[in-house]
Amino acid sequence: MAKIEKESTEKHEGDITCLAYYNNQVFSGGADGKIKIWDNDLNLIKNVDAHEAYIYAMAINERNGKLYSSSCDGCVKFISPPYQQTEQLFCCEDAIQAMYCDGETLYTGDEKGVVTNWVDDKIKFKYNLVEEVKSLAAEKSLIYTVRDLDVVVSDMIAGKSGKYSNKAVLPGKSPLALVGPVIDDKRTFLAFADRTGKGLSFVKNLPQQKFENVWNLPDCHELIIQAICGDEKCLYSGGYDNKVKGWTNFDQSSPKALGEVEVGNCVNALVCGANNQVYIGTSDGIVRRATFL
């Protein structure tokens, strides 16, 4: 059973483009360049004028709560608790469309295919992965990137700036997410949209399993999937069909459906909260909270 429990009483001007969750707070970034901070019940805590243009992506450092955001103006900024004012990390000519925090390490991916590794807000390495980065994740030495045809898993070579080797190339497209229980600091599964954009692929992520396929859900959405998120037990997907669907039983040959919610607008962003709750960012600028039981 799935249902919408809460809706934000205030909204962004235009689309919500990205979401993050930390310390019982929800962060939404929008086409209006603003970051809004909400409590668990979607009461607005703070409104931050973060960028002068459309926000592409956000990533949050789970250890200290520092929130990074990128915009189509080419700038990446950050804001730290108690989230009073943004500071600029850097500005460039290339759009940073994807970001990810692995512990305290930030990864940014741009439209030219360059993934930059940041430690303590300083550039450590740059990796030229050639293809535009639309979705991004990272764990230990691995970087996961995807555009429209293939998910590429790259292994960063220790001690050699910018050197990497390809570990796997999997047919699929943006978005992607690392999900499942954590074993030896690694998520056990990788989920992503298939090449049609309307189905889901689910593969094993632990090193000895060589990205073995677990299951596929072709055409599980009527239209293109825009957002994926997941936790230890559940995976959620949403997109242009205005629906968010939930799945569980990761280690079975086919997953168990947890139900779906209809939100009435295109789903642009998803993020997991607590207690089987998922927050939904849509094209009408409203944040919604759904529960999948």
mmCIF file of C-alpha atoms in Angstrom:
data_model
loop_
_atom_site.group_PDB
_atom_site.id
_atom_site.type_symbol
_atom_site.label_atom_id
_atom_site.label_comp_id
_atom_site.label_asym_id
_atom_site.label_seq_id
_atom_site.Cartn_x
_atom_site.Cartn_y
_atom_site.Cartn_z
ATOM 1 C CA MET A 1 0.000 0.000 0.000
ATOM 2 C CA ALA A 2 1.284 3.440 -0.928
ATOM 3 C CA LYS A 3 -0.162 6.878 -0.283
ATOM 4 C CA ILE A 4 0.665 10.580 -0.329
ATOM 5 C CA GLU A 5 0.736 11.767 3.291
ATOM 6 C CA LYS A 6 1.889 15.366 3.080
ATOM 7 C CA GLU A 7 2.320 18.209 0.598
ATOM 8 C CA SER A 8 4.341 21.354 1.107
ATOM 9 C CA THR A 9 2.138 24.407 1.643
ATOM 10 C CA GLU A 10 4.670 26.575 -0.179
ATOM 11 C CA LYS A 11 6.377 25.836 -3.462
ATOM 12 C CA HIS A 12 9.151 26.709 -5.881
ATOM 13 C CA GLU A 13 8.479 28.992 -8.820
ATOM 14 C CA GLY A 14 8.676 26.382 -11.560
ATOM 15 C CA ASP A 15 10.085 22.856 -11.420
ATOM 16 C CA ILE A 16 11.750 21.206 -8.474
ATOM 17 C CA THR A 17 14.888 19.743 -10.022
ATOM 18 C CA CYS A 18 16.671 17.936 -7.148
ATOM 19 C CA LEU A 19 16.242 16.796 -3.546
ATOM 20 C CA ALA A 20 18.480 15.849 -0.618
ATOM 21 C CA TYR A 21 17.794 14.566 2.898
ATOM 22 C CA TYR A 22 19.895 14.984 6.042
ATOM 23 C CA ASN A 23 19.257 15.047 9.795
ATOM 24 C CA ASN A 24 15.445 15.008 9.473
ATOM 25 C CA GLN A 25 15.485 17.855 6.983
ATOM 26 C CA VAL A 26 14.534 17.883 3.304
ATOM 27 C CA PHE A 27 16.370 20.136 0.842
ATOM 28 C CA SER A 28 14.776 21.029 -2.496
ATOM 29 C CA GLY A 29 16.466 22.829 -5.383
ATOM 30 C CA GLY A 30 14.493 24.404 -8.179
ATOM 31 C CA ALA A 31 14.383 26.121 -11.526
ATOM 32 C CA ASP A 32 14.001 29.384 -9.583
ATOM 33 C CA GLY A 33 17.585 29.054 -8.276
ATOM 34 C CA LYS A 34 16.386 28.678 -4.693
ATOM 35 C CA ILE A 35 17.073 25.982 -2.118
ATOM 36 C CA LYS A 36 14.236 25.428 0.306
ATOM 37 C CA ILE A 37 14.740 23.578 3.590
ATOM 38 C CA TRP A 38 11.818 21.678 5.110
ATOM 39 C CA ASP A 39 11.215 19.599 8.205
ATOM 40 C CA ASN A 40 9.989 15.985 7.964
ATOM 41 C CA ASP A 41 6.380 17.189 7.725
ATOM 42 C CA LEU A 42 7.232 19.620 4.907
ATOM 43 C CA ASN A 43 6.903 22.772 6.943
ATOM 44 C CA LEU A 44 9.235 25.370 5.438
ATOM 45 C CA ILE A 45 12.197 26.127 7.698
ATOM 46 C CA LYS A 46 14.285 28.325 5.435
ATOM 47 C CA ASN A 47 14.441 29.744 1.927
ATOM 48 C CA VAL A 48 17.939 30.291 0.497
ATOM 49 C CA ASP A 49 18.705 32.352 -2.611
ATOM 50 C CA ALA A 50 21.416 29.970 -3.786
ATOM 51 C CA HIS A 51 21.819 30.656 -7.523
ATOM 52 C CA GLU A 52 20.691 33.181 -10.087
ATOM 53 C CA ALA A 53 19.666 30.416 -12.480
ATOM 54 C CA TYR A 54 18.249 26.879 -12.728
ATOM 55 C CA ILE A 55 19.703 24.403 -10.210
ATOM 56 C CA TYR A 56 20.880 21.181 -11.847
ATOM 57 C CA ALA A 57 21.972 19.009 -8.937
ATOM 58 C CA MET A 58 22.658 18.792 -5.204
ATOM 59 C CA ALA A 59 24.796 16.514 -3.050
ATOM 60 C CA ILE A 60 25.121 16.439 0.719
ATOM 61 C CA ASN A 61 28.050 15.449 2.913
ATOM 62 C CA GLU A 62 26.444 12.949 5.298
ATOM 63 C CA ARG A 63 29.103 13.536 7.950
ATOM 64 C CA ASN A 64 28.805 17.287 8.430
ATOM 65 C CA GLY A 65 25.671 18.296 6.514
ATOM 66 C CA LYS A 66 27.410 20.539 4.000
ATOM 67 C CA LEU A 67 25.155 20.869 0.944
ATOM 68 C CA TYR A 68 26.591 21.409 -2.541
ATOM 69 C CA SER A 69 24.523 22.708 -5.457
ATOM 70 C CA SER A 70 25.237 23.311 -9.137
ATOM 71 C CA SER A 71 23.490 25.584 -11.612
ATOM 72 C CA CYS A 72 23.271 26.187 -15.345
ATOM 73 C CA ASP A 73 25.319 29.349 -14.709
ATOM 74 C CA GLY A 74 28.330 27.010 -14.339
ATOM 75 C CA CYS A 75 28.755 27.633 -10.612
ATOM 76 C CA VAL A 76 28.962 25.122 -7.781
ATOM 77 C CA LYS A 77 28.201 26.532 -4.349
ATOM 78 C CA PHE A 78 27.922 25.094 -0.868
ATOM 79 C CA ILE A 79 26.080 25.936 2.322
ATOM 80 C CA SER A 80 26.876 24.546 5.762
ATOM 81 C CA PRO A 81 24.709 24.184 8.887
ATOM 82 C CA PRO A 82 22.885 26.251 10.085
ATOM 83 C CA TYR A 83 22.413 27.046 6.372
ATOM 84 C CA GLN A 84 22.522 30.823 6.464
ATOM 85 C CA GLN A 85 24.482 31.759 3.356
ATOM 86 C CA THR A 86 25.995 30.054 0.320
ATOM 87 C CA GLU A 87 29.665 30.186 -0.615
ATOM 88 C CA GLN A 88 31.111 29.535 -4.064
ATOM 89 C CA LEU A 89 33.275 26.474 -4.620
ATOM 90 C CA PHE A 90 34.066 27.246 -8.262
ATOM 91 C CA CYS A 91 32.590 28.579 -11.491
ATOM 92 C CA CYS A 92 33.254 27.244 -15.001
ATOM 93 C CA GLU A 93 31.875 27.321 -18.534
ATOM 94 C CA ASP A 94 30.655 23.723 -18.458
ATOM 95 C CA ALA A 95 27.340 22.736 -16.896
ATOM 96 C CA ILE A 96 27.704 20.486 -13.834
ATOM 97 C CA GLN A 97 24.659 18.256 -14.234
ATOM 98 C CA ALA A 98 25.461 15.587 -11.623
ATOM 99 C CA MET A 99 27.094 15.495 -8.194
ATOM 100 C CA TYR A 100 27.627 12.868 -5.513
ATOM 101 C CA CYS A 101 29.174 12.721 -2.033
ATOM 102 C CA ASP A 102 30.945 9.544 -0.935
ATOM 103 C CA GLY A 103 31.594 10.252 2.726
ATOM 104 C CA GLU A 104 33.404 13.593 2.745
ATOM 105 C CA THR A 105 34.571 13.326 -0.870
ATOM 106 C CA LEU A 106 32.611 15.265 -3.489
ATOM 107 C CA TYR A 107 32.383 14.229 -7.133
ATOM 108 C CA THR A 108 31.133 16.565 -9.864
ATOM 109 C CA GLY A 109 30.336 15.513 -13.434
ATOM 110 C CA ASP A 110 30.031 17.913 -16.353
ATOM 111 C CA GLU A 111 28.568 17.971 -19.855
ATOM 112 C CA LYS A 112 31.971 17.219 -21.441
ATOM 113 C CA GLY A 113 32.416 13.992 -19.478
ATOM 114 C CA VAL A 114 34.907 15.221 -16.873
ATOM 115 C CA VAL A 115 34.434 13.908 -13.322
ATOM 116 C CA THR A 116 36.287 15.911 -10.688
ATOM 117 C CA ASN A 117 37.185 14.472 -7.289
ATOM 118 C CA TRP A 118 37.150 17.061 -4.445
ATOM 119 C CA VAL A 119 38.654 16.525 -0.987
ATOM 120 C CA ASP A 120 38.292 19.303 1.617
ATOM 121 C CA ASP A 121 36.867 21.471 -1.187
ATOM 122 C CA LYS A 122 40.105 21.211 -3.171
ATOM 123 C CA ILE A 123 40.540 19.393 -6.481
ATOM 124 C CA LYS A 124 42.317 16.078 -5.994
ATOM 125 C CA PHE A 125 41.919 14.418 -9.416
ATOM 126 C CA LYS A 126 40.097 14.941 -12.705
ATOM 127 C CA TYR A 127 38.929 12.025 -14.838
ATOM 128 C CA ASN A 128 37.978 12.558 -18.477
ATOM 129 C CA LEU A 129 35.325 9.911 -19.071
ATOM 130 C CA VAL A 130 34.505 11.373 -22.516
ATOM 131 C CA GLU A 131 30.688 11.154 -22.407
ATOM 132 C CA GLU A 132 28.397 13.755 -20.851
ATOM 133 C CA VAL A 133 27.606 12.882 -17.213
ATOM 134 C CA LYS A 134 23.874 13.006 -16.506
ATOM 135 C CA SER A 135 23.868 10.808 -13.402
ATOM 136 C CA LEU A 136 26.725 9.976 -11.052
ATOM 137 C CA ALA A 137 27.652 7.887 -8.027
ATOM 138 C CA ALA A 138 30.924 6.860 -6.397
ATOM 139 C CA GLU A 139 32.182 4.378 -3.791
ATOM 140 C CA LYS A 140 35.748 3.793 -2.693
ATOM 141 C CA SER A 141 37.749 3.698 -5.955
ATOM 142 C CA LEU A 142 34.777 3.280 -8.289
ATOM 143 C CA ILE A 143 32.912 5.974 -10.247
ATOM 144 C CA TYR A 144 29.521 5.193 -11.809
ATOM 145 C CA THR A 145 28.428 7.444 -14.685
ATOM 146 C CA VAL A 146 25.660 7.320 -17.269
ATOM 147 C CA ARG A 147 24.147 9.331 -20.089
ATOM 148 C CA ASP A 148 21.760 7.670 -22.568
ATOM 149 C CA LEU A 149 23.164 4.301 -23.686
ATOM 150 C CA ASP A 150 25.540 2.791 -21.129
ATOM 151 C CA VAL A 151 26.280 2.805 -17.419
ATOM 152 C CA VAL A 152 30.073 2.917 -17.138
ATOM 153 C CA VAL A 153 31.860 1.770 -13.979
ATOM 154 C CA SER A 154 35.384 3.218 -13.800
ATOM 155 C CA ASP A 155 38.109 2.223 -11.339
ATOM 156 C CA MET A 156 40.326 5.117 -10.249
ATOM 157 C CA ILE A 157 43.962 4.036 -10.204
ATOM 158 C CA ALA A 158 45.475 4.873 -6.824
ATOM 159 C CA GLY A 159 48.208 7.472 -6.803
ATOM 160 C CA LYS A 160 47.927 8.307 -10.514
ATOM 161 C CA SER A 161 46.141 11.555 -11.143
ATOM 162 C CA GLY A 162 43.377 11.170 -13.709
ATOM 163 C CA LYS A 163 44.144 7.527 -14.565
ATOM 164 C CA TYR A 164 41.349 4.974 -14.534
ATOM 165 C CA SER A 165 40.301 1.641 -16.018
ATOM 166 C CA ASN A 166 36.853 0.460 -17.046
ATOM 167 C CA LYS A 167 35.421 -2.213 -14.747
ATOM 168 C CA ALA A 168 32.081 -2.646 -16.510
ATOM 169 C CA VAL A 169 29.855 -1.235 -19.237
ATOM 170 C CA LEU A 170 26.160 -1.989 -18.741
ATOM 171 C CA PRO A 171 23.316 -1.120 -21.145
ATOM 172 C CA GLY A 172 21.220 1.616 -19.553
ATOM 173 C CA LYS A 173 20.591 5.310 -19.192
ATOM 174 C CA SER A 174 20.199 8.009 -16.557
ATOM 175 C CA PRO A 175 19.253 8.014 -13.701
ATOM 176 C CA LEU A 176 21.191 5.563 -11.505
ATOM 177 C CA ALA A 177 21.428 4.875 -7.773
ATOM 178 C CA LEU A 178 23.417 2.685 -5.384
ATOM 179 C CA VAL A 179 21.038 0.844 -3.032
ATOM 180 C CA GLY A 180 20.802 -2.104 -0.663
ATOM 181 C CA PRO A 181 22.639 -3.024 2.549
ATOM 182 C CA VAL A 182 26.206 -1.749 2.999
ATOM 183 C CA ILE A 183 28.886 -4.478 3.120
ATOM 184 C CA ASP A 184 32.542 -3.437 3.553
ATOM 185 C CA ASP A 185 31.591 0.194 2.817
ATOM 186 C CA LYS A 186 29.879 -0.742 -0.447
ATOM 187 C CA ARG A 187 26.229 -0.801 -1.421
ATOM 188 C CA THR A 188 25.217 -4.253 -2.573
ATOM 189 C CA PHE A 189 23.191 -3.240 -5.644
ATOM 190 C CA LEU A 190 23.149 -0.749 -8.517
ATOM 191 C CA ALA A 191 19.838 0.330 -10.073
ATOM 192 C CA PHE A 192 19.344 2.326 -13.272
ATOM 193 C CA ALA A 193 16.920 2.947 -16.115
ATOM 194 C CA ASP A 194 17.175 0.626 -19.107
ATOM 195 C CA ARG A 195 17.900 1.983 -22.588
ATOM 196 C CA THR A 196 14.210 2.597 -23.317
ATOM 197 C CA GLY A 197 14.065 4.840 -20.259
ATOM 198 C CA LYS A 198 10.792 3.209 -19.176
ATOM 199 C CA GLY A 199 12.169 0.099 -17.459
ATOM 200 C CA LEU A 200 14.531 -0.651 -14.571
ATOM 201 C CA SER A 201 17.696 -2.749 -14.425
ATOM 202 C CA PHE A 202 19.114 -4.084 -11.164
ATOM 203 C CA VAL A 203 22.614 -5.566 -10.832
ATOM 204 C CA LYS A 204 24.930 -6.787 -8.082
ATOM 205 C CA ASN A 205 27.523 -4.245 -7.006
ATOM 206 C CA LEU A 206 29.956 -6.104 -4.748
ATOM 207 C CA PRO A 207 33.395 -6.583 -6.417
ATOM 208 C CA GLN A 208 33.368 -10.387 -6.530
ATOM 209 C CA GLN A 209 29.944 -10.419 -8.222
ATOM 210 C CA LYS A 210 31.098 -8.652 -11.409
ATOM 211 C CA PHE A 211 27.873 -6.647 -11.811
ATOM 212 C CA GLU A 212 25.795 -9.752 -12.395
ATOM 213 C CA ASN A 213 22.219 -9.010 -13.417
ATOM 214 C CA VAL A 214 19.597 -9.649 -10.705
ATOM 215 C CA TRP A 215 16.391 -8.593 -12.463
ATOM 216 C CA ASN A 216 14.910 -6.332 -15.104
ATOM 217 C CA LEU A 217 11.529 -4.607 -15.134
ATOM 218 C CA PRO A 218 10.835 -3.625 -18.750
ATOM 219 C CA ASP A 219 8.180 -0.942 -19.254
ATOM 220 C CA CYS A 220 7.416 -0.664 -15.543
ATOM 221 C CA HIS A 221 6.613 2.998 -16.237
ATOM 222 C CA GLU A 222 4.462 4.235 -19.091
ATOM 223 C CA LEU A 223 6.840 7.112 -19.866
ATOM 224 C CA ILE A 224 10.511 8.012 -19.268
ATOM 225 C CA ILE A 225 11.906 7.522 -15.750
ATOM 226 C CA GLN A 226 13.358 10.757 -14.379
ATOM 227 C CA ALA A 227 14.339 9.838 -10.822
ATOM 228 C CA ILE A 228 15.471 6.851 -8.751
ATOM 229 C CA CYS A 229 16.304 6.582 -5.059
ATOM 230 C CA GLY A 230 16.645 3.722 -2.614
ATOM 231 C CA ASP A 231 17.768 2.578 0.811
ATOM 232 C CA GLU A 232 18.735 -0.773 2.368
ATOM 233 C CA LYS A 233 15.450 -2.501 1.505
ATOM 234 C CA CYS A 234 13.477 -0.432 -0.992
ATOM 235 C CA LEU A 235 13.841 1.145 -4.431
ATOM 236 C CA TYR A 236 11.663 3.970 -5.751
ATOM 237 C CA SER A 237 11.250 5.268 -9.306
ATOM 238 C CA GLY A 238 9.268 8.093 -10.863
ATOM 239 C CA GLY A 239 9.039 10.064 -14.075
ATOM 240 C CA TYR A 240 6.975 11.612 -16.818
ATOM 241 C CA ASP A 241 3.969 9.349 -16.168
ATOM 242 C CA ASN A 242 3.387 11.308 -12.921
ATOM 243 C CA LYS A 243 3.783 8.156 -10.828
ATOM 244 C CA VAL A 244 6.173 6.989 -8.114
ATOM 245 C CA LYS A 245 6.497 3.226 -7.693
ATOM 246 C CA GLY A 246 8.188 1.218 -4.955
ATOM 247 C CA TRP A 247 9.981 -2.151 -5.040
ATOM 248 C CA THR A 248 11.545 -4.518 -2.504
ATOM 249 C CA ASN A 249 12.941 -8.091 -2.210
ATOM 250 C CA PHE A 250 16.234 -7.071 -3.782
ATOM 251 C CA ASP A 251 17.832 -10.516 -3.726
ATOM 252 C CA GLN A 252 14.985 -12.360 -5.456
ATOM 253 C CA SER A 253 14.752 -13.155 -9.165
ATOM 254 C CA SER A 254 11.974 -10.581 -9.404
ATOM 255 C CA PRO A 255 11.134 -7.799 -6.941
ATOM 256 C CA LYS A 256 7.965 -7.339 -4.931
ATOM 257 C CA ALA A 257 5.942 -4.257 -5.885
ATOM 258 C CA LEU A 258 5.130 -1.976 -2.947
ATOM 259 C CA GLY A 259 2.477 -0.024 -4.806
ATOM 260 C CA GLU A 260 2.408 3.340 -6.539
ATOM 261 C CA VAL A 261 1.242 6.905 -5.987
ATOM 262 C CA GLU A 262 -0.122 9.326 -8.574
ATOM 263 C CA VAL A 263 1.176 12.871 -8.067
ATOM 264 C CA GLY A 264 -0.442 14.649 -11.009
ATOM 265 C CA ASN A 265 2.779 16.182 -12.292
ATOM 266 C CA CYS A 266 6.086 15.043 -13.752
ATOM 267 C CA VAL A 267 8.374 13.521 -11.108
ATOM 268 C CA ASN A 268 11.797 15.182 -11.370
ATOM 269 C CA ALA A 269 13.466 14.124 -8.107
ATOM 270 C CA LEU A 270 13.179 11.546 -5.324
ATOM 271 C CA VAL A 271 14.954 11.113 -2.002
ATOM 272 C CA CYS A 272 14.469 8.589 0.807
ATOM 273 C CA GLY A 273 13.504 9.766 4.260
ATOM 274 C CA ALA A 274 12.865 7.724 7.406
ATOM 275 C CA ASN A 275 10.341 4.936 8.064
ATOM 276 C CA ASN A 276 9.685 3.891 4.448
ATOM 277 C CA GLN A 277 8.967 7.487 3.466
ATOM 278 C CA VAL A 278 10.042 9.005 0.180
ATOM 279 C CA TYR A 279 10.014 12.691 -0.769
ATOM 280 C CA ILE A 280 8.930 13.637 -4.279
ATOM 281 C CA GLY A 281 9.875 16.783 -6.211
ATOM 282 C CA THR A 282 7.633 17.612 -9.158
ATOM 283 C CA SER A 283 7.189 20.022 -12.035
ATOM 284 C CA ASP A 284 4.579 22.060 -10.150
ATOM 285 C CA GLY A 285 7.167 23.141 -7.545
ATOM 286 C CA ILE A 286 5.589 21.181 -4.680
ATOM 287 C CA VAL A 287 7.346 18.639 -2.440
ATOM 288 C CA ARG A 288 5.274 15.624 -1.440
ATOM 289 C CA ARG A 289 5.872 12.872 1.103
ATOM 290 C CA ALA A 290 4.677 9.364 0.335
ATOM 291 C CA THR A 291 4.727 6.246 2.492
ATOM 292 C CA PHE A 292 5.123 2.739 1.081
ATOM 293 C CA LEU A 293 4.079 0.044 3.541
#
